[in-house]
PDB file of C-alpha atoms in Angstrom:
ATOM      1  CA  GLN B   7      13.964   5.851 -13.375  1.00 84.00           C
ATOM      2  CA  VAL B   8      12.301   5.081  -9.959  1.00 89.00           C
ATOM      3  CA  GLN B   9      10.933   1.498  -9.792  1.00 94.00           C
ATOM      4  CA  LEU B  10       8.749   0.191  -6.965  1.00 96.00           C
ATOM      5  CA  ILE B  11       8.864  -3.657  -7.204  1.00 97.00           C
ATOM      6  CA  GLU B  12       6.241  -5.716  -5.163  1.00 97.00           C
ATOM      7  CA  THR B  13       6.705  -9.123  -4.075  1.00 97.00           C
ATOM      8  CA  GLY B  14       4.340 -11.237  -2.222  1.00 96.00           C
ATOM      9  CA  GLY B  15       0.573 -11.847  -2.539  1.00 94.00           C
ATOM     10  CA  GLY B  16      -0.963 -14.902  -3.674  1.00 97.00           C
ATOM     11  CA  ALA B  17      -3.919 -17.205  -2.119  1.00 98.00           C
ATOM     12  CA  VAL B  18      -4.511 -17.734   1.295  1.00 98.00           C
ATOM     13  CA  GLU B  19      -7.539 -19.173   3.537  1.00 98.00           C
ATOM     14  CA  ALA B  20      -9.323 -16.900   5.598  1.00 98.00           C
ATOM     15  CA  GLY B  21      -7.846 -16.185   9.134  1.00 98.00           C
ATOM     16  CA  GLY B  22      -4.156 -16.585   7.273  1.00 98.00           C
ATOM     17  CA  SER B  23      -1.407 -14.168   7.186  1.00 98.00           C
ATOM     18  CA  MET B  24       0.565 -12.624   4.349  1.00 98.00           C
ATOM     19  CA  ARG B  25       3.248 -10.038   3.882  1.00 98.00           C
ATOM     20  CA  LEU B  26       3.811  -7.857   0.892  1.00 98.00           C
ATOM     21  CA  SER B  27       7.088  -6.177   0.133  1.00 98.00           C
ATOM     22  CA  CYS B  28       7.776  -3.310  -2.014  1.00 97.00           C
ATOM     23  CA  ALA B  29      11.486  -2.724  -2.989  1.00 96.00           C
ATOM     24  CA  VAL B  30      12.268   0.891  -4.144  1.00 93.00           C
ATOM     25  CA  SER B  31      14.981   1.528  -6.553  1.00 91.00           C
ATOM     26  CA  PRO B  32      16.882   3.833  -6.578  1.00 88.00           C
ATOM     27  CA  SER B  33      16.392   4.984  -2.867  1.00 85.00           C
ATOM     28  CA  LEU B  34      13.892   7.821  -2.318  1.00 82.00           C
ATOM     29  CA  GLY B  35      15.289   8.480   0.852  1.00 80.00           C
ATOM     30  CA  THR B  36      13.143   8.904   3.860  1.00 78.00           C
ATOM     31  CA  THR B  37      11.513  12.063   2.930  1.00 82.00           C
ATOM     32  CA  TYR B  38       9.167  10.532   0.457  1.00 87.00           C
ATOM     33  CA  GLN B  39       5.679   9.358   1.618  1.00 91.00           C
ATOM     34  CA  VAL B  40       4.726   5.573   1.206  1.00 94.00           C
ATOM     35  CA  ALA B  41       1.591   3.936   1.374  1.00 97.00           C
ATOM     36  CA  TRP B  42      -0.398   0.811   0.291  1.00 98.00           C
ATOM     37  CA  PHE B  43      -3.547   0.967  -1.758  1.00 98.00           C
ATOM     38  CA  ARG B  44      -5.850  -1.656  -3.131  1.00 97.00           C
ATOM     39  CA  VAL B  45      -8.322  -2.199  -5.820  1.00 96.00           C
ATOM     40  CA  ARG B  46     -10.999  -4.844  -5.049  1.00 93.00           C
ATOM     41  CA  PRO B  47     -12.671  -7.160  -7.760  1.00 90.00           C
ATOM     42  CA  GLY B  48     -14.785  -5.379 -10.161  1.00 87.00           C
ATOM     43  CA  LYS B  49     -12.981  -1.827  -9.693  1.00 85.00           C
ATOM     44  CA  GLU B  50     -11.054  -0.290 -12.322  1.00 83.00           C
ATOM     45  CA  ARG B  51      -7.358  -0.823 -11.829  1.00 81.00           C
ATOM     46  CA  GLU B  52      -6.296   1.802 -13.791  1.00 82.00           C
ATOM     47  CA  VAL B  53      -8.059   4.714 -12.383  1.00 86.00           C
ATOM     48  CA  ILE B  54      -5.935   6.140  -9.694  1.00 86.00           C
ATOM     49  CA  THR B  55      -8.841   7.727  -7.802  1.00 84.00           C
ATOM     50  CA  LYS B  56     -10.671   4.139  -7.558  1.00 84.00           C
ATOM     51  CA  ARG B  57      -7.579   2.778  -5.225  1.00 93.00           C
ATOM     52  CA  GLU B  58      -8.510   2.577  -1.789  1.00 96.00           C
ATOM     53  CA  ALA B  59      -6.104   3.751   0.634  1.00 97.00           C
ATOM     54  CA  VAL B  60      -5.218   0.772   2.869  1.00 98.00           C
ATOM     55  CA  ALA B  61      -2.290   2.023   5.134  1.00 98.00           C
ATOM     56  CA  VAL B  62      -0.281   5.335   4.988  1.00 96.00           C
ATOM     57  CA  LEU B  63       3.144   5.946   6.979  1.00 94.00           C
ATOM     58  CA  TYR B  64       3.553   9.590   7.414  1.00 91.00           C
ATOM     59  CA  THR B  65       7.337  10.388   7.225  1.00 86.00           C
ATOM     60  CA  ARG B  66       6.967  13.501   9.123  1.00 85.00           C
ATOM     61  CA  ASP B  67       6.243  11.945  12.429  1.00 88.00           C
ATOM     62  CA  ASP B  68       5.928   7.917  11.724  1.00 87.00           C
ATOM     63  CA  SER B  69       2.526   8.033  12.438  1.00 92.00           C
ATOM     64  CA  VAL B  70       0.521   5.675  10.335  1.00 96.00           C
ATOM     65  CA  TYR B  71      -3.347   5.655   9.069  1.00 97.00           C
ATOM     66  CA  TYR B  72      -5.396   2.606   8.392  1.00 98.00           C
ATOM     67  CA  THR B  73      -8.575   2.268   6.730  1.00 97.00           C
ATOM     68  CA  ASN B  74     -11.185   1.125   9.486  1.00 97.00           C
ATOM     69  CA  SER B  75     -11.667  -2.369   7.958  1.00 97.00           C
ATOM     70  CA  VAL B  76      -8.010  -3.344   8.202  1.00 98.00           C
ATOM     71  CA  ARG B  77      -7.064  -1.296  11.594  1.00 96.00           C
ATOM     72  CA  SER B  78      -5.604  -3.844  14.154  1.00 95.00           C
ATOM     73  CA  ARG B  79      -5.116  -6.622  11.503  1.00 98.00           C
ATOM     74  CA  PHE B  80      -2.597  -4.833   9.111  1.00 98.00           C
ATOM     75  CA  ALA B  81       0.533  -3.242   9.847  1.00 98.00           C
ATOM     76  CA  ILE B  82       2.663  -0.818   7.331  1.00 97.00           C
ATOM     77  CA  SER B  83       6.392  -0.648   8.009  1.00 95.00           C
ATOM     78  CA  ARG B  84       9.427   0.426   6.077  1.00 93.00           C
ATOM     79  CA  ASP B  85      13.137  -0.549   6.271  1.00 92.00           C
ATOM     80  CA  ASN B  86      15.225   2.463   5.200  1.00 86.00           C
ATOM     81  CA  ALA B  87      18.522   0.610   4.998  1.00 87.00           C
ATOM     82  CA  GLU B  88      17.049  -1.915   2.516  1.00 87.00           C
ATOM     83  CA  ASN B  89      14.659   0.748   0.811  1.00 91.00           C
ATOM     84  CA  THR B  90      11.736  -1.501   1.206  1.00 95.00           C
ATOM     85  CA  LEU B  91       8.200  -0.979   2.290  1.00 95.00           C
ATOM     86  CA  PHE B  92       6.151  -3.873   3.951  1.00 97.00           C
ATOM     87  CA  LEU B  93       2.491  -4.584   4.551  1.00 98.00           C
ATOM     88  CA  GLN B  94       1.859  -7.307   7.154  1.00 98.00           C
ATOM     89  CA  MET B  95      -1.567  -8.619   6.862  1.00 98.00           C
ATOM     90  CA  ASN B  96      -2.988 -10.911   9.577  1.00 98.00           C
ATOM     91  CA  ASN B  97      -6.526 -12.502   9.992  1.00 98.00           C
ATOM     92  CA  LEU B  98      -7.264 -11.895   6.531  1.00 98.00           C
ATOM     93  CA  LYS B  99     -10.818 -11.990   5.469  1.00 98.00           C
ATOM     94  CA  PRO B 100     -12.451 -12.738   1.946  1.00 98.00           C
ATOM     95  CA  GLU B 101     -13.076  -9.048   1.494  1.00 97.00           C
ATOM     96  CA  ASP B 102      -9.405  -8.300   1.674  1.00 98.00           C
ATOM     97  CA  THR B 103      -9.132  -9.917  -1.779  1.00 98.00           C
ATOM     98  CA  ALA B 104      -7.792  -7.306  -3.960  1.00 97.00           C
ATOM     99  CA  VAL B 105      -4.695  -6.034  -6.227  1.00 96.00           C
ATOM    100  CA  TYR B 106      -2.553  -4.278  -3.805  1.00 97.00           C
ATOM    101  CA  TYR B 107      -0.192  -1.501  -4.742  1.00 97.00           C
ATOM    102  CA  CYS B 108       2.451   0.391  -2.952  1.00 97.00           C
ATOM    103  CA  ALA B 109       2.947   3.946  -3.701  1.00 97.00           C
ATOM    104  CA  ALA B 110       5.565   6.757  -2.938  1.00 95.00           C
ATOM    105  CA  GLY B 111       5.229  10.387  -3.344  1.00 91.00           C
ATOM    106  CA  MET B 112       6.550  13.870  -2.332  1.00 88.00           C
ATOM    107  CA  GLY B 113       5.013  17.523  -2.334  1.00 82.00           C
ATOM    108  CA  THR B 114       1.378  17.296  -3.248  1.00 86.00           C
ATOM    109  CA  SER B 115      -1.797  19.159  -2.483  1.00 89.00           C
ATOM    110  CA  TYR B 116      -3.879  16.144  -2.461  1.00 94.00           C
ATOM    111  CA  PRO B 117      -4.352  14.294   0.972  1.00 94.00           C
ATOM    112  CA  TRP B 118      -1.892  11.243   1.303  1.00 95.00           C
ATOM    113  CA  THR B 119      -5.189   9.193   1.447  1.00 95.00           C
ATOM    114  CA  ASP B 120      -5.823  10.087  -2.237  1.00 96.00           C
ATOM    115  CA  GLY B 121      -3.918   8.054  -4.781  1.00 96.00           C
ATOM    116  CA  ARG B 122      -3.462  11.563  -6.906  1.00 95.00           C
ATOM    117  CA  ALA B 123      -0.823  12.181  -4.235  1.00 95.00           C
ATOM    118  CA  TYR B 124       1.601   9.468  -5.276  1.00 96.00           C
ATOM    119  CA  ARG B 125       3.935   9.721  -8.221  1.00 94.00           C
ATOM    120  CA  TYR B 126       5.388   6.241  -8.227  1.00 95.00           C
ATOM    121  CA  TRP B 127       3.608   3.058  -8.125  1.00 96.00           C
ATOM    122  CA  GLY B 128       4.329  -0.610  -7.745  1.00 97.00           C
ATOM    123  CA  GLN B 129       3.242  -3.271 -10.385  1.00 96.00           C
ATOM    124  CA  GLY B 130       0.284  -4.530  -8.280  1.00 96.00           C
ATOM    125  CA  ALA B 131       0.350  -7.943  -6.300  1.00 97.00           C
ATOM    126  CA  GLN B 132      -2.992 -10.055  -6.343  1.00 97.00           C
ATOM    127  CA  VAL B 133      -4.055 -11.287  -2.939  1.00 98.00           C
ATOM    128  CA  THR B 134      -6.774 -13.726  -2.933  1.00 98.00           C
ATOM    129  CA  VAL B 135      -8.367 -14.760   0.456  1.00 98.00           C
ATOM    130  CA  SER B 136     -10.928 -17.908   0.298  1.00 97.00           C
ATOM    131  CA  SER B 137     -13.616 -18.514   2.847  1.00 94.00           C
TER     132      SER B 137
END
């Protein structure tokens, strides 16, 4: 049974920083695609297609995708030795308030920015940014 366990999250003031971690057990190796998604307040958390891709780390070439609103503020990374995925969030804004999910998947016809491409999901971490 594959599990993605998220840690981090919480409350922070605007302009602050926070790091989310996602421990993968057992290891999925480096061929699995990994990403972070979020669901903002008022959106349906359980509907995969409602989840917004925040950052995607492409395993084929280690290139990354960031949604426009977080580019230059957020950074996705992975520690393959520790089987852990990270999302470093800097200069947080109130509109970043959301539940953040890590995800892992492999072999799909959906684009990697679509939640339906991912088979495994973390439990979600609440991030609240106050103004």
